[in-house]
């Protein structure tokens, strides 16, 4: 369908007071505030698909076909409540849209039967999206009043899960692309750099570097060609902010990239995305195509004389490829290995030209900043960290998903008030912030306002905003052991301190979380010496590694030694895991009354630690037992137990 370009540009540019009645009507139709037939929207982003939304989609299609009901069925991104997927929202003409949780295929017929008879079904209701001119449903809470939404300030995620990510018309009818049009028509390159510097926006990938200052460095470097790269590698396990933004509102990201490219005087931008992000790739490819068709990408955009091409490049999905110099090498077709800085990419980056690398969330903030001004942005968050931050929350929590809060909001508000705490009646134990090379945060810091400056003061880092929540069943030492193992596998191997340091740290941690394999191997003294070594190793790795991977790798160790030292000591001196998670530290016994002497455990024990005579009770030689628990798994008489 051809788009009405003139109308869309007008809708994007003007506030609603500048529209005539026909344009207002069309705008309402495109924004779906006014609809003529029922609308069903299914969250088909990754979190939705994992929960079964493709089957839900088919069930809606069959429902409509079987009953000859005419309805519109569209995709959305996630509203942030990933644990409630598949989330489905339904709007019938004249009424507000209601959101439902966990609508698997079998629930579709009864849900739609009820709603089409103007009845709100029992259960599964999340809330309704109140909009002017639409009749609200009785006894359905407003989305905005739910604790999950009420304490957030969604400026970047405002439209995620609400709009159709495949519809440029819907984005533009809500004012989308107005900021880019204003940028190329009203500002010079350096004015945009100044405006973003004045907003105080800091890079959301973790370092918190001033976005405007970074742009200025690239803008001031003379070159016949400059590049803007959107870093959509999102390599931190547990982080899914960038993916959700790309899946929920790809046009906002592309508008942000266009503004950033213009500001640094570049006509060439790349989105470097991990290849596993198939649904984000699908949406971005569609968005690029739509923007080219309407003339918002390409040559001489809107007769401004400004040209811009944006291309998508798939990366292998390696942690180190998220580091900007490794990313640039990968984009150039080389092996994704970091190189030393300076020169910084802003001076010599992609193909040796000035290059700005910015994160997805950073870039997605730009349309709002241009539309509403730097003062508006500065009025949110803290003095030194203006704006909001999106956190992806997973682990042992009541709700998992994405939360966008003003910088300076406390962990307590994010985890206890918005997410509902550990859930299932469990006690919170700690938070791990910032991915595998992030820091463990103890509960006494729950009141800390989360901003770059407040975290730095406590020796913590925000990272890209992944938060892993741990309850009383989690062992911090074992968790850190896993992170070290992961980082060792992800190290590109260029620097010895990173490559060997992460391996040694993982080995030391493993020796603490299991029983001695042999008498020489890991005595208490050896294990204790290992822990002493951890601290000096951490110093060396921090000081001598080339890139952030090796420099930050010791963070989990350093922060847990600082805040959870007692757990290390219990593992070392008492050979006990306080949360009973380290199975290899358990002491295993055989109950003589239950043991039939069937010999199965003795045959399976990898350490030959079980001895006895057939048809008489067997027993475990503790000195030999490595605590693997295989005897427990294989015993059919429940004779094996542990303490
Ligand atoms: C090991 C490592 C991995 C990184 N991974 C990412 C990533 O996945 N996404 C990202 O935006 N930045 C990542 N960064 C940071 C980038 O190098 C770069 O600083 C960032 O893209 C700049 O964007 P910003 O200024 O908008 O924050 C990583 C850095 C390191 C050291
Ligand atoms: S610090 Fe690690 S990941 Fe970074 S360049 Fe050195 S070896 Fe590679
Ligand atoms: S836990 Fe059981 S199977 Fe494993 S080493 Fe000890 S006795 Fe053998």
mmCIF file with all atom_site columns, N, CA, C and O in Angstrom, residues 526-568:
data_model
loop_
_atom_site.group_PDB
_atom_site.id
_atom_site.type_symbol
_atom_site.label_atom_id
_atom_site.label_alt_id
_atom_site.label_comp_id
_atom_site.label_asym_id
_atom_site.label_entity_id
_atom_site.label_seq_id
_atom_site.pdbx_PDB_ins_code
_atom_site.Cartn_x
_atom_site.Cartn_y
_atom_site.Cartn_z
_atom_site.occupancy
_atom_site.B_iso_or_equiv
_atom_site.pdbx_formal_charge
_atom_site.auth_seq_id
_atom_site.auth_comp_id
_atom_site.auth_asym_id
_atom_site.auth_atom_id
_atom_site.pdbx_PDB_model_num
ATOM 1   N N  . UNK A 1 526 ? 45.840 -24.615 50.948 1.00 0.00 ? 526 UNK A N  1
ATOM 2   C CA . UNK A 1 526 ? 45.961 -24.344 49.506 1.00 0.00 ? 526 UNK A CA 1
ATOM 3   C C  . UNK A 1 526 ? 44.798 -23.488 49.036 1.00 0.00 ? 526 UNK A C  1
ATOM 4   O O  . UNK A 1 526 ? 44.961 -22.533 48.281 1.00 0.00 ? 526 UNK A O  1
ATOM 5   N N  . UNK A 1 527 ? 43.616 -23.860 49.483 1.00 0.00 ? 527 UNK A N  1
ATOM 6   C CA . UNK A 1 527 ? 42.416 -23.144 49.057 1.00 0.00 ? 527 UNK A CA 1
ATOM 7   C C  . UNK A 1 527 ? 42.442 -21.716 49.578 1.00 0.00 ? 527 UNK A C  1
ATOM 8   O O  . UNK A 1 527 ? 42.080 -20.770 48.884 1.00 0.00 ? 527 UNK A O  1
ATOM 9   N N  . UNK A 1 528 ? 42.903 -21.554 50.799 1.00 0.00 ? 528 UNK A N  1
ATOM 10  C CA . UNK A 1 528 ? 42.973 -20.217 51.388 1.00 0.00 ? 528 UNK A CA 1
ATOM 11  C C  . UNK A 1 528 ? 43.992 -19.366 50.613 1.00 0.00 ? 528 UNK A C  1
ATOM 12  O O  . UNK A 1 528 ? 43.739 -18.197 50.308 1.00 0.00 ? 528 UNK A O  1
ATOM 13  N N  . UNK A 1 529 ? 45.117 -19.991 50.280 1.00 0.00 ? 529 UNK A N  1
ATOM 14  C CA . UNK A 1 529 ? 46.134 -19.263 49.510 1.00 0.00 ? 529 UNK A CA 1
ATOM 15  C C  . UNK A 1 529 ? 45.555 -18.829 48.161 1.00 0.00 ? 529 UNK A C  1
ATOM 16  O O  . UNK A 1 529 ? 45.834 -17.751 47.664 1.00 0.00 ? 529 UNK A O  1
ATOM 17  N N  . UNK A 1 530 ? 44.722 -19.708 47.597 1.00 0.00 ? 530 UNK A N  1
ATOM 18  C CA . UNK A 1 530 ? 44.066 -19.388 46.325 1.00 0.00 ? 530 UNK A CA 1
ATOM 19  C C  . UNK A 1 530 ? 43.261 -18.113 46.451 1.00 0.00 ? 530 UNK A C  1
ATOM 20  O O  . UNK A 1 530 ? 43.318 -17.224 45.591 1.00 0.00 ? 530 UNK A O  1
ATOM 21  N N  . UNK A 1 531 ? 42.546 -17.972 47.549 1.00 0.00 ? 531 UNK A N  1
ATOM 22  C CA . UNK A 1 531 ? 41.716 -16.769 47.724 1.00 0.00 ? 531 UNK A CA 1
ATOM 23  C C  . UNK A 1 531 ? 42.591 -15.530 47.875 1.00 0.00 ? 531 UNK A C  1
ATOM 24  O O  . UNK A 1 531 ? 42.279 -14.462 47.341 1.00 0.00 ? 531 UNK A O  1
ATOM 25  N N  . UNK A 1 532 ? 43.716 -15.691 48.587 1.00 0.00 ? 532 UNK A N  1
ATOM 26  C CA . UNK A 1 532 ? 44.628 -14.549 48.714 1.00 0.00 ? 532 UNK A CA 1
ATOM 27  C C  . UNK A 1 532 ? 45.127 -14.156 47.317 1.00 0.00 ? 532 UNK A C  1
ATOM 28  O O  . UNK A 1 532 ? 45.261 -12.985 46.997 1.00 0.00 ? 532 UNK A O  1
ATOM 29  N N  . UNK A 1 533 ? 45.348 -15.181 46.505 1.00 0.00 ? 533 UNK A N  1
ATOM 30  C CA . UNK A 1 533 ? 45.838 -14.940 45.143 1.00 0.00 ? 533 UNK A CA 1
ATOM 31  C C  . UNK A 1 533 ? 44.797 -14.187 44.317 1.00 0.00 ? 533 UNK A C  1
ATOM 32  O O  . UNK A 1 533 ? 45.145 -13.380 43.468 1.00 0.00 ? 533 UNK A O  1
ATOM 33  N N  . UNK A 1 534 ? 43.509 -14.459 44.589 1.00 0.00 ? 534 UNK A N  1
ATOM 34  C CA . UNK A 1 534 ? 42.450 -13.816 43.815 1.00 0.00 ? 534 UNK A CA 1
ATOM 35  C C  . UNK A 1 534 ? 42.605 -12.301 43.843 1.00 0.00 ? 534 UNK A C  1
ATOM 36  O O  . UNK A 1 534 ? 42.438 -11.624 42.828 1.00 0.00 ? 534 UNK A O  1
ATOM 37  N N  . UNK A 1 535 ? 42.927 -11.774 45.043 1.00 0.00 ? 535 UNK A N  1
ATOM 38  C CA . UNK A 1 535 ? 42.993 -10.308 45.168 1.00 0.00 ? 535 UNK A CA 1
ATOM 39  C C  . UNK A 1 535 ? 44.146 -9.717  44.369 1.00 0.00 ? 535 UNK A C  1
ATOM 40  O O  . UNK A 1 535 ? 43.991 -8.710  43.687 1.00 0.00 ? 535 UNK A O  1
ATOM 41  N N  . UNK A 1 536 ? 45.317 -10.385 44.435 1.00 0.00 ? 536 UNK A N  1
ATOM 42  C CA . UNK A 1 536 ? 46.435 -9.814  43.684 1.00 0.00 ? 536 UNK A CA 1
ATOM 43  C C  . UNK A 1 536 ? 46.246 -10.037 42.180 1.00 0.00 ? 536 UNK A C  1
ATOM 44  O O  . UNK A 1 536 ? 46.586 -9.161  41.371 1.00 0.00 ? 536 UNK A O  1
ATOM 45  N N  . UNK A 1 537 ? 45.669 -11.172 41.827 1.00 0.00 ? 537 UNK A N  1
ATOM 46  C CA . UNK A 1 537 ? 45.381 -11.408 40.411 1.00 0.00 ? 537 UNK A CA 1
ATOM 47  C C  . UNK A 1 537 ? 44.461 -10.322 39.853 1.00 0.00 ? 537 UNK A C  1
ATOM 48  O O  . UNK A 1 537 ? 44.656 -9.817  38.744 1.00 0.00 ? 537 UNK A O  1
ATOM 49  N N  . UNK A 1 538 ? 43.455 -9.982  40.657 1.00 0.00 ? 538 UNK A N  1
ATOM 50  C CA . UNK A 1 538 ? 42.483 -8.966  40.240 1.00 0.00 ? 538 UNK A CA 1
ATOM 51  C C  . UNK A 1 538 ? 43.193 -7.654  39.923 1.00 0.00 ? 538 UNK A C  1
ATOM 52  O O  . UNK A 1 538 ? 42.913 -7.011  38.896 1.00 0.00 ? 538 UNK A O  1
ATOM 53  N N  . UNK A 1 539 ? 44.141 -7.276  40.790 1.00 0.00 ? 539 UNK A N  1
ATOM 54  C CA . UNK A 1 539 ? 44.884 -6.025  40.571 1.00 0.00 ? 539 UNK A CA 1
ATOM 55  C C  . UNK A 1 539 ? 45.620 -6.069  39.235 1.00 0.00 ? 539 UNK A C  1
ATOM 56  O O  . UNK A 1 539 ? 45.544 -5.141  38.440 1.00 0.00 ? 539 UNK A O  1
ATOM 57  N N  . UNK A 1 540 ? 46.329 -7.183  39.019 1.00 0.00 ? 540 UNK A N  1
ATOM 58  C CA . UNK A 1 540 ? 47.132 -7.297  37.796 1.00 0.00 ? 540 UNK A CA 1
ATOM 59  C C  . UNK A 1 540 ? 46.229 -7.254  36.566 1.00 0.00 ? 540 UNK A C  1
ATOM 60  O O  . UNK A 1 540 ? 46.512 -6.539  35.588 1.00 0.00 ? 540 UNK A O  1
ATOM 61  N N  . UNK A 1 541 ? 45.119 -7.987  36.633 1.00 0.00 ? 541 UNK A N  1
ATOM 62  C CA . UNK A 1 541 ? 44.226 -8.017  35.464 1.00 0.00 ? 541 UNK A CA 1
ATOM 63  C C  . UNK A 1 541 ? 43.663 -6.644  35.158 1.00 0.00 ? 541 UNK A C  1
ATOM 64  O O  . UNK A 1 541 ? 43.567 -6.229  34.008 1.00 0.00 ? 541 UNK A O  1
ATOM 65  N N  . UNK A 1 542 ? 43.260 -5.943  36.190 1.00 0.00 ? 542 UNK A N  1
ATOM 66  C CA . UNK A 1 542 ? 42.697 -4.597  36.012 1.00 0.00 ? 542 UNK A CA 1
ATOM 67  C C  . UNK A 1 542 ? 43.719 -3.670  35.368 1.00 0.00 ? 542 UNK A C  1
ATOM 68  O O  . UNK A 1 542 ? 43.407 -2.900  34.478 1.00 0.00 ? 542 UNK A O  1
ATOM 69  N N  . UNK A 1 543 ? 44.977 -3.757  35.869 1.00 0.00 ? 543 UNK A N  1
ATOM 70  C CA . UNK A 1 543 ? 45.991 -2.806  35.426 1.00 0.00 ? 543 UNK A CA 1
ATOM 71  C C  . UNK A 1 543 ? 46.588 -3.131  34.070 1.00 0.00 ? 543 UNK A C  1
ATOM 72  O O  . UNK A 1 543 ? 47.085 -2.241  33.388 1.00 0.00 ? 543 UNK A O  1
ATOM 73  N N  . UNK A 1 544 ? 46.599 -4.403  33.697 1.00 0.00 ? 544 UNK A N  1
ATOM 74  C CA . UNK A 1 544 ? 47.387 -4.739  32.509 1.00 0.00 ? 544 UNK A CA 1
ATOM 75  C C  . UNK A 1 544 ? 46.592 -5.293  31.335 1.00 0.00 ? 544 UNK A C  1
ATOM 76  O O  . UNK A 1 544 ? 47.173 -5.556  30.295 1.00 0.00 ? 544 UNK A O  1
ATOM 77  N N  . UNK A 1 545 ? 45.291 -5.487  31.485 1.00 0.00 ? 545 UNK A N  1
ATOM 78  C CA . UNK A 1 545 ? 44.514 -5.996  30.344 1.00 0.00 ? 545 UNK A CA 1
ATOM 79  C C  . UNK A 1 545 ? 44.270 -4.879  29.345 1.00 0.00 ? 545 UNK A C  1
ATOM 80  O O  . UNK A 1 545 ? 44.109 -3.718  29.732 1.00 0.00 ? 545 UNK A O  1
ATOM 81  N N  . UNK A 1 546 ? 44.172 -5.267  28.108 1.00 0.00 ? 546 UNK A N  1
ATOM 82  C CA . UNK A 1 546 ? 44.030 -4.264  27.044 1.00 0.00 ? 546 UNK A CA 1
ATOM 83  C C  . UNK A 1 546 ? 42.632 -3.654  26.990 1.00 0.00 ? 546 UNK A C  1
ATOM 84  O O  . UNK A 1 546 ? 42.469 -2.455  26.838 1.00 0.00 ? 546 UNK A O  1
ATOM 85  N N  . UNK A 1 547 ? 41.615 -4.488  27.120 1.00 0.00 ? 547 UNK A N  1
ATOM 86  C CA . UNK A 1 547 ? 40.262 -3.942  26.938 1.00 0.00 ? 547 UNK A CA 1
ATOM 87  C C  . UNK A 1 547 ? 39.411 -4.157  28.189 1.00 0.00 ? 547 UNK A C  1
ATOM 88  O O  . UNK A 1 547 ? 39.834 -4.794  29.156 1.00 0.00 ? 547 UNK A O  1
ATOM 89  N N  . UNK A 1 548 ? 38.201 -3.629  28.121 1.00 0.00 ? 548 UNK A N  1
ATOM 90  C CA . UNK A 1 548 ? 37.298 -3.670  29.273 1.00 0.00 ? 548 UNK A CA 1
ATOM 91  C C  . UNK A 1 548 ? 36.956 -5.065  29.728 1.00 0.00 ? 548 UNK A C  1
ATOM 92  O O  . UNK A 1 548 ? 36.600 -5.270  30.893 1.00 0.00 ? 548 UNK A O  1
ATOM 93  N N  . UNK A 1 549 ? 37.065 -6.055  28.844 1.00 0.00 ? 549 UNK A N  1
ATOM 94  C CA . UNK A 1 549 ? 36.704 -7.406  29.277 1.00 0.00 ? 549 UNK A CA 1
ATOM 95  C C  . UNK A 1 549 ? 37.661 -7.857  30.383 1.00 0.00 ? 549 UNK A C  1
ATOM 96  O O  . UNK A 1 549 ? 37.239 -8.244  31.471 1.00 0.00 ? 549 UNK A O  1
ATOM 97  N N  . UNK A 1 550 ? 38.955 -7.768  30.097 1.00 0.00 ? 550 UNK A N  1
ATOM 98  C CA . UNK A 1 550 ? 39.940 -8.190  31.105 1.00 0.00 ? 550 UNK A CA 1
ATOM 99  C C  . UNK A 1 550 ? 39.985 -7.239  32.289 1.00 0.00 ? 550 UNK A C  1
ATOM 100 O O  . UNK A 1 550 ? 40.151 -7.669  33.433 1.00 0.00 ? 550 UNK A O  1
ATOM 101 N N  . UNK A 1 551 ? 39.803 -5.933  32.005 1.00 0.00 ? 551 UNK A N  1
ATOM 102 C CA . UNK A 1 551 ? 39.872 -4.957  33.110 1.00 0.00 ? 551 UNK A CA 1
ATOM 103 C C  . UNK A 1 551 ? 38.718 -5.128  34.088 1.00 0.00 ? 551 UNK A C  1
ATOM 104 O O  . UNK A 1 551 ? 38.865 -4.941  35.296 1.00 0.00 ? 551 UNK A O  1
ATOM 105 N N  . UNK A 1 552 ? 37.560 -5.490  33.567 1.00 0.00 ? 552 UNK A N  1
ATOM 106 C CA . UNK A 1 552 ? 36.386 -5.620  34.447 1.00 0.00 ? 552 UNK A CA 1
ATOM 107 C C  . UNK A 1 552 ? 36.152 -7.040  34.938 1.00 0.00 ? 552 UNK A C  1
ATOM 108 O O  . UNK A 1 552 ? 35.340 -7.258  35.837 1.00 0.00 ? 552 UNK A O  1
ATOM 109 N N  . UNK A 1 553 ? 36.841 -8.013  34.335 1.00 0.00 ? 553 UNK A N  1
ATOM 110 C CA . UNK A 1 553 ? 36.592 -9.417  34.702 1.00 0.00 ? 553 UNK A CA 1
ATOM 111 C C  . UNK A 1 553 ? 36.705 -9.659  36.217 1.00 0.00 ? 553 UNK A C  1
ATOM 112 O O  . UNK A 1 553 ? 35.915 -10.444 36.767 1.00 0.00 ? 553 UNK A O  1
ATOM 113 N N  . UNK A 1 554 ? 37.638 -9.023  36.927 1.00 0.00 ? 554 UNK A N  1
ATOM 114 C CA . UNK A 1 554 ? 37.715 -9.310  38.363 1.00 0.00 ? 554 UNK A CA 1
ATOM 115 C C  . UNK A 1 554 ? 36.558 -8.720  39.194 1.00 0.00 ? 554 UNK A C  1
ATOM 116 O O  . UNK A 1 554 ? 36.434 -9.053  40.375 1.00 0.00 ? 554 UNK A O  1
ATOM 117 N N  . UNK A 1 555 ? 35.721 -7.856  38.592 1.00 0.00 ? 555 UNK A N  1
ATOM 118 C CA . UNK A 1 555 ? 34.670 -7.184  39.379 1.00 0.00 ? 555 UNK A CA 1
ATOM 119 C C  . UNK A 1 555 ? 33.838 -8.127  40.244 1.00 0.00 ? 555 UNK A C  1
ATOM 120 O O  . UNK A 1 555 ? 33.632 -7.848  41.427 1.00 0.00 ? 555 UNK A O  1
ATOM 121 N N  . UNK A 1 556 ? 33.325 -9.235  39.686 1.00 0.00 ? 556 UNK A N  1
ATOM 122 C CA . UNK A 1 556 ? 32.485 -10.103 40.531 1.00 0.00 ? 556 UNK A CA 1
ATOM 123 C C  . UNK A 1 556 ? 33.266 -10.651 41.727 1.00 0.00 ? 556 UNK A C  1
ATOM 124 O O  . UNK A 1 556 ? 32.738 -10.740 42.835 1.00 0.00 ? 556 UNK A O  1
ATOM 125 N N  . UNK A 1 557 ? 34.542 -10.974 41.503 1.00 0.00 ? 557 UNK A N  1
ATOM 126 C CA . UNK A 1 557 ? 35.362 -11.516 42.583 1.00 0.00 ? 557 UNK A CA 1
ATOM 127 C C  . UNK A 1 557 ? 35.616 -10.433 43.636 1.00 0.00 ? 557 UNK A C  1
ATOM 128 O O  . UNK A 1 557 ? 35.405 -10.635 44.833 1.00 0.00 ? 557 UNK A O  1
ATOM 129 N N  . UNK A 1 558 ? 36.042 -9.262  43.160 1.00 0.00 ? 558 UNK A N  1
ATOM 130 C CA . UNK A 1 558 ? 36.390 -8.186  44.092 1.00 0.00 ? 558 UNK A CA 1
ATOM 131 C C  . UNK A 1 558 ? 35.165 -7.778  44.922 1.00 0.00 ? 558 UNK A C  1
ATOM 132 O O  . UNK A 1 558 ? 35.242 -7.629  46.149 1.00 0.00 ? 558 UNK A O  1
ATOM 133 N N  . UNK A 1 559 ? 34.013 -7.632  44.251 1.00 0.00 ? 559 UNK A N  1
ATOM 134 C CA . UNK A 1 559 ? 32.836 -7.175  44.996 1.00 0.00 ? 559 UNK A CA 1
ATOM 135 C C  . UNK A 1 559 ? 32.340 -8.241  45.979 1.00 0.00 ? 559 UNK A C  1
ATOM 136 O O  . UNK A 1 559 ? 31.901 -7.917  47.080 1.00 0.00 ? 559 UNK A O  1
ATOM 137 N N  . UNK A 1 560 ? 32.460 -9.511  45.621 1.00 0.00 ? 560 UNK A N  1
ATOM 138 C CA . UNK A 1 560 ? 31.974 -10.532 46.575 1.00 0.00 ? 560 UNK A CA 1
ATOM 139 C C  . UNK A 1 560 ? 32.970 -10.717 47.718 1.00 0.00 ? 560 UNK A C  1
ATOM 140 O O  . UNK A 1 560 ? 32.567 -10.993 48.835 1.00 0.00 ? 560 UNK A O  1
ATOM 141 N N  . UNK A 1 561 ? 34.277 -10.535 47.413 1.00 0.00 ? 561 UNK A N  1
ATOM 142 C CA . UNK A 1 561 ? 35.242 -10.618 48.530 1.00 0.00 ? 561 UNK A CA 1
ATOM 143 C C  . UNK A 1 561 ? 35.008 -9.463  49.505 1.00 0.00 ? 561 UNK A C  1
ATOM 144 O O  . UNK A 1 561 ? 35.201 -9.595  50.702 1.00 0.00 ? 561 UNK A O  1
ATOM 145 N N  . UNK A 1 562 ? 34.531 -8.347  48.960 1.00 0.00 ? 562 UNK A N  1
ATOM 146 C CA . UNK A 1 562 ? 34.276 -7.186  49.822 1.00 0.00 ? 562 UNK A CA 1
ATOM 147 C C  . UNK A 1 562 ? 32.996 -7.375  50.635 1.00 0.00 ? 562 UNK A C  1
ATOM 148 O O  . UNK A 1 562 ? 32.969 -7.140  51.839 1.00 0.00 ? 562 UNK A O  1
ATOM 149 N N  . UNK A 1 563 ? 31.944 -7.818  49.958 1.00 0.00 ? 563 UNK A N  1
ATOM 150 C CA . UNK A 1 563 ? 30.649 -7.826  50.641 1.00 0.00 ? 563 UNK A CA 1
ATOM 151 C C  . UNK A 1 563 ? 30.212 -9.212  51.135 1.00 0.00 ? 563 UNK A C  1
ATOM 152 O O  . UNK A 1 563 ? 29.290 -9.313  51.932 1.00 0.00 ? 563 UNK A O  1
ATOM 153 N N  . UNK A 1 564 ? 30.807 -10.280 50.641 1.00 0.00 ? 564 UNK A N  1
ATOM 154 C CA . UNK A 1 564 ? 30.365 -11.636 51.023 1.00 0.00 ? 564 UNK A CA 1
ATOM 155 C C  . UNK A 1 564 ? 31.551 -12.507 51.443 1.00 0.00 ? 564 UNK A C  1
ATOM 156 O O  . UNK A 1 564 ? 31.553 -13.705 51.194 1.00 0.00 ? 564 UNK A O  1
ATOM 157 N N  . UNK A 1 565 ? 32.547 -11.893 52.098 1.00 0.00 ? 565 UNK A N  1
ATOM 158 C CA . UNK A 1 565 ? 33.755 -12.637 52.459 1.00 0.00 ? 565 UNK A CA 1
ATOM 159 C C  . UNK A 1 565 ? 33.419 -13.837 53.336 1.00 0.00 ? 565 UNK A C  1
ATOM 160 O O  . UNK A 1 565 ? 34.020 -14.905 53.238 1.00 0.00 ? 565 UNK A O  1
ATOM 161 N N  . UNK A 1 566 ? 32.433 -13.655 54.231 1.00 0.00 ? 566 UNK A N  1
ATOM 162 C CA . UNK A 1 566 ? 32.076 -14.748 55.143 1.00 0.00 ? 566 UNK A CA 1
ATOM 163 C C  . UNK A 1 566 ? 31.686 -16.013 54.369 1.00 0.00 ? 566 UNK A C  1
ATOM 164 O O  . UNK A 1 566 ? 31.949 -17.116 54.815 1.00 0.00 ? 566 UNK A O  1
ATOM 165 N N  . UNK A 1 567 ? 31.085 -15.823 53.181 1.00 0.00 ? 567 UNK A N  1
ATOM 166 C CA . UNK A 1 567 ? 30.688 -17.031 52.413 1.00 0.00 ? 567 UNK A CA 1
ATOM 167 C C  . UNK A 1 567 ? 31.899 -17.768 51.882 1.00 0.00 ? 567 UNK A C  1
ATOM 168 O O  . UNK A 1 567 ? 31.923 -19.002 51.843 1.00 0.00 ? 567 UNK A O  1
ATOM 169 N N  . UNK A 1 568 ? 32.907 -17.000 51.476 1.00 0.00 ? 568 UNK A N  1
ATOM 170 C CA . UNK A 1 568 ? 34.147 -17.645 51.029 1.00 0.00 ? 568 UNK A CA 1
ATOM 171 C C  . UNK A 1 568 ? 34.739 -18.432 52.211 1.00 0.00 ? 568 UNK A C  1
ATOM 172 O O  . UNK A 1 568 ? 35.164 -19.566 52.060 1.00 0.00 ? 568 UNK A O  1
#
